[in-house]
mmCIF file of N, CA, C and O in Angstrom:
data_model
loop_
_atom_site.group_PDB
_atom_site.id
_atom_site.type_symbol
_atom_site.label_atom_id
_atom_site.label_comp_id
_atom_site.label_asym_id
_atom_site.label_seq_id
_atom_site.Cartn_x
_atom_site.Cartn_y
_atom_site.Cartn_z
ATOM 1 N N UNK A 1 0.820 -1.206 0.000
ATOM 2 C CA UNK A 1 0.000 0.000 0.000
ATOM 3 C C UNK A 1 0.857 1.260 0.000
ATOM 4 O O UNK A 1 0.281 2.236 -0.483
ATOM 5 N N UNK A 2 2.060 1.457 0.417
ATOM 6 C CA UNK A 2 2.925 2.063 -0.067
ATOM 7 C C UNK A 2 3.366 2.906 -0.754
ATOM 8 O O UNK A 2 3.797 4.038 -0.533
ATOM 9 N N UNK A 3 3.178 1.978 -2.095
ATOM 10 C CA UNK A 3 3.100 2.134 -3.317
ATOM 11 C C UNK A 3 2.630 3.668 -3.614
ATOM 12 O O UNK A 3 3.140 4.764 -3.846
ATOM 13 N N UNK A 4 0.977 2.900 -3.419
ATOM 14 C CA UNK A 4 0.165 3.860 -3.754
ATOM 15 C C UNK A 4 0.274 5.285 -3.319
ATOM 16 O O UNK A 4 0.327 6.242 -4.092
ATOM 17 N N UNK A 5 0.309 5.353 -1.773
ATOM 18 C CA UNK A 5 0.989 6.360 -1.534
ATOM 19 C C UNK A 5 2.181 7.207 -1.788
ATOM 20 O O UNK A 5 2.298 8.409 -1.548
ATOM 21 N N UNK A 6 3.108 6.337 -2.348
ATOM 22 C CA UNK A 6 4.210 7.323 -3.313
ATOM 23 C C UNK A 6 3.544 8.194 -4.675
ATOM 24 O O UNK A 6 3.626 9.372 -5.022
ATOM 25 N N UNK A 7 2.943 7.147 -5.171
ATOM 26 C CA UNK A 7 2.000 7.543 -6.540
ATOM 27 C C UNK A 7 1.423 8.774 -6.182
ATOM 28 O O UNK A 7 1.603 9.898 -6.649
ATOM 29 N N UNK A 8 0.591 8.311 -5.141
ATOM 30 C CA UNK A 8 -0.319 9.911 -4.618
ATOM 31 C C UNK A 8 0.643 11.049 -4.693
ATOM 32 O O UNK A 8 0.527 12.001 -5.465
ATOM 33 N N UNK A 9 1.593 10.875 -3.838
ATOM 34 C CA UNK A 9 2.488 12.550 -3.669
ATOM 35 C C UNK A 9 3.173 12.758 -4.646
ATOM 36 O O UNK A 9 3.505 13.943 -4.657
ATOM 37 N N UNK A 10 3.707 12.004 -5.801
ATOM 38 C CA UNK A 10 3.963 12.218 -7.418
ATOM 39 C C UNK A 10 3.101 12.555 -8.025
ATOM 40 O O UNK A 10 3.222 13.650 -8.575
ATOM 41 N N UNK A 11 2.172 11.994 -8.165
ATOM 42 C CA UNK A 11 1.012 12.875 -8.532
ATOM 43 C C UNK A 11 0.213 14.657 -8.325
ATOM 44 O O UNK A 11 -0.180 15.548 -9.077
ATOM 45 N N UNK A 12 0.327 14.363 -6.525
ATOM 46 C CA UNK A 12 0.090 15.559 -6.620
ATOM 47 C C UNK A 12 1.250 16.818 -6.834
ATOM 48 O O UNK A 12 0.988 18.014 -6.709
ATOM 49 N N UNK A 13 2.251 16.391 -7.097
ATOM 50 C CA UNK A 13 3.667 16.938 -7.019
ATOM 51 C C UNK A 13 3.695 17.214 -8.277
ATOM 52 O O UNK A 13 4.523 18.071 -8.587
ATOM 53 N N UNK A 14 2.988 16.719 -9.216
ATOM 54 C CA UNK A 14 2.748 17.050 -10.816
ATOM 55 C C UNK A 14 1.604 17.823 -10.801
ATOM 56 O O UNK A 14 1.430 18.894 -11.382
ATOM 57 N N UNK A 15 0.911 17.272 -10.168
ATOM 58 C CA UNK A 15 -0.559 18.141 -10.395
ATOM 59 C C UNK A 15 -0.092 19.758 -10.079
ATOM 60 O O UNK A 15 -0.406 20.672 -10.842
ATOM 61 N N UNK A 16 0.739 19.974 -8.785
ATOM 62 C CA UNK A 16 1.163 21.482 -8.334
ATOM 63 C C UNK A 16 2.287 22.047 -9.210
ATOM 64 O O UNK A 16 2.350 23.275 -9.140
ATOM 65 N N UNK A 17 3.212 21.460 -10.037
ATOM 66 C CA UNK A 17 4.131 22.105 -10.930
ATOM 67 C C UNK A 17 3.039 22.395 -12.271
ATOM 68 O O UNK A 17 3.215 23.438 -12.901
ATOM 69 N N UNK A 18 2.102 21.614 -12.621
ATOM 70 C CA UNK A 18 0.806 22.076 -13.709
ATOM 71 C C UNK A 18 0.178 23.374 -13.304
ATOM 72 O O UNK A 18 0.242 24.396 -13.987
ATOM 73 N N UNK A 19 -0.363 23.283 -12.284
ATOM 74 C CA UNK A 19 -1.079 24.798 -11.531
ATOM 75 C C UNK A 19 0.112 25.787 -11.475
ATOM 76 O O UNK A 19 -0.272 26.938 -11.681
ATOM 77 N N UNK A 20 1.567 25.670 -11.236
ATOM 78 C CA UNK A 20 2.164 26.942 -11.380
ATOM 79 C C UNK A 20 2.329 27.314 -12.334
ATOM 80 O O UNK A 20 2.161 28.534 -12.326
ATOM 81 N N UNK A 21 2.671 26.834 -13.558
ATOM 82 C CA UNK A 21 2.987 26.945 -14.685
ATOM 83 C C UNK A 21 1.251 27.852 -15.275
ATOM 84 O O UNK A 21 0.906 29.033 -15.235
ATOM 85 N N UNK A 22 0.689 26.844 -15.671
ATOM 86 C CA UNK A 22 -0.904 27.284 -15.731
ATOM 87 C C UNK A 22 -1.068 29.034 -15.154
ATOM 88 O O UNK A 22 -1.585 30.005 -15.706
ATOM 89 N N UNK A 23 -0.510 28.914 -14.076
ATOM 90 C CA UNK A 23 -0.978 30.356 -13.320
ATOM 91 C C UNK A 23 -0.044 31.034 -13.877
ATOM 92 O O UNK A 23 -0.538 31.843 -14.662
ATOM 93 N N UNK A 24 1.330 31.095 -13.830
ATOM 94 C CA UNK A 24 2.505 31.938 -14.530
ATOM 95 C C UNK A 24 2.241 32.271 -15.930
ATOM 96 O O UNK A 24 2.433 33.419 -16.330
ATOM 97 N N UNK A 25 1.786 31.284 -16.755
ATOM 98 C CA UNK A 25 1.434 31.336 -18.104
ATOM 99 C C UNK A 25 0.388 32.336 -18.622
ATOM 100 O O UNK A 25 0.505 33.002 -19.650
ATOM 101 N N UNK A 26 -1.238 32.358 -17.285
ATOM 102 C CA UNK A 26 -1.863 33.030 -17.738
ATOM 103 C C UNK A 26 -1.948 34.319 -16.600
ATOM 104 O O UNK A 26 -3.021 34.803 -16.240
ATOM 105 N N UNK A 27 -1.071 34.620 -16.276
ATOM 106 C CA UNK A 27 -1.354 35.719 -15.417
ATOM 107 C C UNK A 27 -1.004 36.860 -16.537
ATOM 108 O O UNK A 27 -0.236 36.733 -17.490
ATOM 109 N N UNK A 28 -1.693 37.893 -16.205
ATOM 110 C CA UNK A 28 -1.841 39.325 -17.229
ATOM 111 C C UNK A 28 -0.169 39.993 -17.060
ATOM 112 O O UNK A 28 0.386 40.540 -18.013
ATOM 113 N N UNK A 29 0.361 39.867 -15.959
ATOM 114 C CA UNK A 29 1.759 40.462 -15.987
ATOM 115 C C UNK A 29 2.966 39.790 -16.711
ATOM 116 O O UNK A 29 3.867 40.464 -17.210
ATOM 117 N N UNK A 30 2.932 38.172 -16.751
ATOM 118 C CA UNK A 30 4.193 37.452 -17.064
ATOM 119 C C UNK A 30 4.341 38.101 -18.445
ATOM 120 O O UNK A 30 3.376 38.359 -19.165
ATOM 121 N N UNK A 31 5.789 38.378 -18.806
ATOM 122 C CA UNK A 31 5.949 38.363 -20.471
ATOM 123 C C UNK A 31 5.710 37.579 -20.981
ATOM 124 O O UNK A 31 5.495 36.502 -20.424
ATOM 125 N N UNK A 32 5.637 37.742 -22.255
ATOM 126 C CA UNK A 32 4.409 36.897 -23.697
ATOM 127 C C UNK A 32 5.583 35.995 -23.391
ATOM 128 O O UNK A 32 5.295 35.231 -22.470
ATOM 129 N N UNK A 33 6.906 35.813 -23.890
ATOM 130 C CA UNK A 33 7.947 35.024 -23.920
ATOM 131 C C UNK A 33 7.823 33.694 -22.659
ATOM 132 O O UNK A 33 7.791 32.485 -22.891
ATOM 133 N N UNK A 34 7.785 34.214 -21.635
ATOM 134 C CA UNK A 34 7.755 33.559 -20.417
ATOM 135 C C UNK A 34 6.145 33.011 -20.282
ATOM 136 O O UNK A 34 5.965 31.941 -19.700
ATOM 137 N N UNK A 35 5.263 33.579 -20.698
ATOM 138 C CA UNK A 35 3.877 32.600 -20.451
ATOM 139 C C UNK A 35 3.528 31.580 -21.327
ATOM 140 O O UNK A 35 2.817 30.602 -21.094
ATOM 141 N N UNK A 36 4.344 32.037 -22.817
ATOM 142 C CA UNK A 36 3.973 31.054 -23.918
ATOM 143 C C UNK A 36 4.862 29.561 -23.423
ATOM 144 O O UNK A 36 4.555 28.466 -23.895
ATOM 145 N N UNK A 37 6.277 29.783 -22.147
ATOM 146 C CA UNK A 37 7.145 28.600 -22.403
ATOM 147 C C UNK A 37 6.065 27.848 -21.250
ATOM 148 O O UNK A 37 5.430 26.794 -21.276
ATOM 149 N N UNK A 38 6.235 29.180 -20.033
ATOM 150 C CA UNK A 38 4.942 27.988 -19.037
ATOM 151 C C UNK A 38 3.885 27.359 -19.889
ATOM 152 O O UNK A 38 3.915 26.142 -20.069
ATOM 153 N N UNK A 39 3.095 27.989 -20.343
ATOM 154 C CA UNK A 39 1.990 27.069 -20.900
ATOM 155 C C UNK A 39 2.108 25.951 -21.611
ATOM 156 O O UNK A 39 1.259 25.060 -21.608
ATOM 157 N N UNK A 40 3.697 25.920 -22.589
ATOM 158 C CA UNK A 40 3.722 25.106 -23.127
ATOM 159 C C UNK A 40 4.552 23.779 -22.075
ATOM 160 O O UNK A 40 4.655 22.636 -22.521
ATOM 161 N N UNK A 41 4.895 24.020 -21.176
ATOM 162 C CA UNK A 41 5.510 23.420 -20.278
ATOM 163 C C UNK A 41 4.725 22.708 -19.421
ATOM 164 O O UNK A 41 5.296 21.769 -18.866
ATOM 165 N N UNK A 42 3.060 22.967 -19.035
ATOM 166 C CA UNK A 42 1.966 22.465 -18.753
ATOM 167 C C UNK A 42 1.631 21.650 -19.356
ATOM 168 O O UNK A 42 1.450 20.526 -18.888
ATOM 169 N N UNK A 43 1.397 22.025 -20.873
ATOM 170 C CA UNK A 43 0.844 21.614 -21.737
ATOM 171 C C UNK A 43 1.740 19.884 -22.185
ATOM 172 O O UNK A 43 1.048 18.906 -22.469
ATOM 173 N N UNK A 44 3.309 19.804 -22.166
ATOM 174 C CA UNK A 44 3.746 19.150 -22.082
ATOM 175 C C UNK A 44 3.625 17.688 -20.806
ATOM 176 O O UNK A 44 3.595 16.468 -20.965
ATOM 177 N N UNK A 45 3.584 18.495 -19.684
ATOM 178 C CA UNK A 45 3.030 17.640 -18.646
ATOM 179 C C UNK A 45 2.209 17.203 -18.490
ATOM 180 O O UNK A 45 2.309 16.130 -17.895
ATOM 181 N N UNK A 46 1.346 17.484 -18.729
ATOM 182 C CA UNK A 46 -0.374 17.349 -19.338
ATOM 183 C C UNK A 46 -0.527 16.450 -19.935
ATOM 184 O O UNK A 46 -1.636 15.995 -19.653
ATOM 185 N N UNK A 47 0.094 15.707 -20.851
ATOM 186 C CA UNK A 47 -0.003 15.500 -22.148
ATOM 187 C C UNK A 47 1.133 13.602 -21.409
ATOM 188 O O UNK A 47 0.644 12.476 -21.508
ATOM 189 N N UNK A 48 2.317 13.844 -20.889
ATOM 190 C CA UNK A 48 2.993 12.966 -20.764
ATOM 191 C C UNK A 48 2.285 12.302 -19.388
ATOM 192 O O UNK A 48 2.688 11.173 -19.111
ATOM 193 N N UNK A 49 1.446 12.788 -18.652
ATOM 194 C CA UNK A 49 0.649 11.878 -17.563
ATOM 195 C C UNK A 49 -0.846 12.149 -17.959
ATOM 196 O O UNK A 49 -1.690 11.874 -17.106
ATOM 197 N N UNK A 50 -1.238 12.628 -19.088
ATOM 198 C CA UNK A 50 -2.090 11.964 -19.242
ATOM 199 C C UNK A 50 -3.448 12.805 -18.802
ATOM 200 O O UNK A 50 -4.583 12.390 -19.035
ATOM 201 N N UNK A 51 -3.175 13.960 -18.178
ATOM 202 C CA UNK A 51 -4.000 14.387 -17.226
ATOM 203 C C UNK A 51 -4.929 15.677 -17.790
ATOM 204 O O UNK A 51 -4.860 16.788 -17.266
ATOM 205 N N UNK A 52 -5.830 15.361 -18.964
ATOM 206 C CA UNK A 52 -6.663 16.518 -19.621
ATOM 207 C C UNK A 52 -7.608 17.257 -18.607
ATOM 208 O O UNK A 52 -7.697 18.483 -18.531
ATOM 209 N N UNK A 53 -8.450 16.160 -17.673
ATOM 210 C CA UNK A 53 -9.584 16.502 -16.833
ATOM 211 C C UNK A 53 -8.334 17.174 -15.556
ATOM 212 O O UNK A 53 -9.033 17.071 -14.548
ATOM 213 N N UNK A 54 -7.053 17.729 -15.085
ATOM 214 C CA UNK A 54 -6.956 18.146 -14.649
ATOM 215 C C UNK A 54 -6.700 19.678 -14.985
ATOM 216 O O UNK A 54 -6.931 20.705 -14.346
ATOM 217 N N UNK A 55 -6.312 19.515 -15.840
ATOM 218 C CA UNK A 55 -6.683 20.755 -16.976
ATOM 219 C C UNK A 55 -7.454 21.740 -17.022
ATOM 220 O O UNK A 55 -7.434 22.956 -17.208
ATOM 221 N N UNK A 56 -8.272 20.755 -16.765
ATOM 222 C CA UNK A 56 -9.511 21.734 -16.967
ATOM 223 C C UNK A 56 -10.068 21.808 -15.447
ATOM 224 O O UNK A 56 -10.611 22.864 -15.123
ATOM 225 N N UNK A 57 -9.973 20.758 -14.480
ATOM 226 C CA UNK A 57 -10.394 21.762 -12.734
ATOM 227 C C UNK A 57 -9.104 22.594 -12.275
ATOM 228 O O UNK A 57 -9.029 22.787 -11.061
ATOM 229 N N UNK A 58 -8.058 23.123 -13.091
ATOM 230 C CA UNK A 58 -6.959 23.885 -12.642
ATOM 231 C C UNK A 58 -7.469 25.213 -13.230
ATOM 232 O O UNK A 58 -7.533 26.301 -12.658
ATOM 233 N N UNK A 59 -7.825 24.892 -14.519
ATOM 234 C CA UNK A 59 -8.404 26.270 -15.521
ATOM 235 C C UNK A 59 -9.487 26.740 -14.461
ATOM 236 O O UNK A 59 -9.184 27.642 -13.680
ATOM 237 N N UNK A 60 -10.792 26.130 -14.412
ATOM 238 C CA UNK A 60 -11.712 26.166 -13.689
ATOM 239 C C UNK A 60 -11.299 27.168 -12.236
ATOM 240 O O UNK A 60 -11.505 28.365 -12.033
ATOM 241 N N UNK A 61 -10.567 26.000 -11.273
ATOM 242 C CA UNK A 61 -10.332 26.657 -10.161
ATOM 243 C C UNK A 61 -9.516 28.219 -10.628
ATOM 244 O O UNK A 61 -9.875 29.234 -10.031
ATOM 245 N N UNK A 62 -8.583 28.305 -11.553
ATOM 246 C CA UNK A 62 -7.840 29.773 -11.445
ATOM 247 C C UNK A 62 -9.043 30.702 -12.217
ATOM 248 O O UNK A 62 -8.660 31.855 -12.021
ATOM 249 N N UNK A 63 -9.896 30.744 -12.742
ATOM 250 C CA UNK A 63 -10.918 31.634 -13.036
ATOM 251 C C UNK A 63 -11.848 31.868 -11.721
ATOM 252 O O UNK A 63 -12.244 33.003 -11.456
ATOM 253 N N UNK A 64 -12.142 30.878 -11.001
ATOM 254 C CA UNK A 64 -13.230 31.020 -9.731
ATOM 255 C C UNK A 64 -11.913 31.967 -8.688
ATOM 256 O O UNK A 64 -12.222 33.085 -8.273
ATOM 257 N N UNK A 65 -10.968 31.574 -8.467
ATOM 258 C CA UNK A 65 -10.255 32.111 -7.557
ATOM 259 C C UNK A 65 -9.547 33.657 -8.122
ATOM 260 O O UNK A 65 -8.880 34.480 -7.495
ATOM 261 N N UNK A 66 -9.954 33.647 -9.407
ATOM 262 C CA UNK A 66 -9.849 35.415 -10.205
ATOM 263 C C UNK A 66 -8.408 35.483 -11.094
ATOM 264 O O UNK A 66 -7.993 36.482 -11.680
ATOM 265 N N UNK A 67 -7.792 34.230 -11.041
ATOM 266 C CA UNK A 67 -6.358 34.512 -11.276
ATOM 267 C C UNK A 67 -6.426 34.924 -13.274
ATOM 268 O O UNK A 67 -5.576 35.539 -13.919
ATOM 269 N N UNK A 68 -7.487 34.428 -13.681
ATOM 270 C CA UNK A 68 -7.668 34.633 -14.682
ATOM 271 C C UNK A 68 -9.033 35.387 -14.968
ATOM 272 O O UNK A 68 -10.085 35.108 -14.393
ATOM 273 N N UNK A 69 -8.891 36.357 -15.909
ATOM 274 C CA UNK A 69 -9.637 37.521 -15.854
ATOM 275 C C UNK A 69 -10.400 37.628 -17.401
ATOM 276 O O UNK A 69 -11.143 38.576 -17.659
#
């Protein structure tokens, strides 16, 4: 059971480098240069675990919490 629990905190340890990036990418201040690499740097992570539906409750949550405008 272990296991699983390593999985969990890799997981969420991906899930929280997705949300910074995500947030750096779309915040109104970062330069175009610097939000296009975060996003695409999400977008990469995203993509190599697999994780679309988190995607979208990260998008979700940073619009409810205002980060995106």
């Amino acid at each position: 059971n272990s296991g699983s629990c390593a999985e969990n905190q890799v997981e969420e340890g991906v899930h929280g480098r997705i949300r910074k990036m995500l947030e750096l990418g779309l915040h109104p201040d970062t330069p175009d240069f610097e939000a296009q690499q975060a996003l695409k740097n999400a977008q990469r992570l995203l993509t190599k675990h697999n994780l679309q539906q988190v995607a979208y409750e990260l998008f979700t949550e940073s619009l409810k919490s205002g980060l995106i405008l």
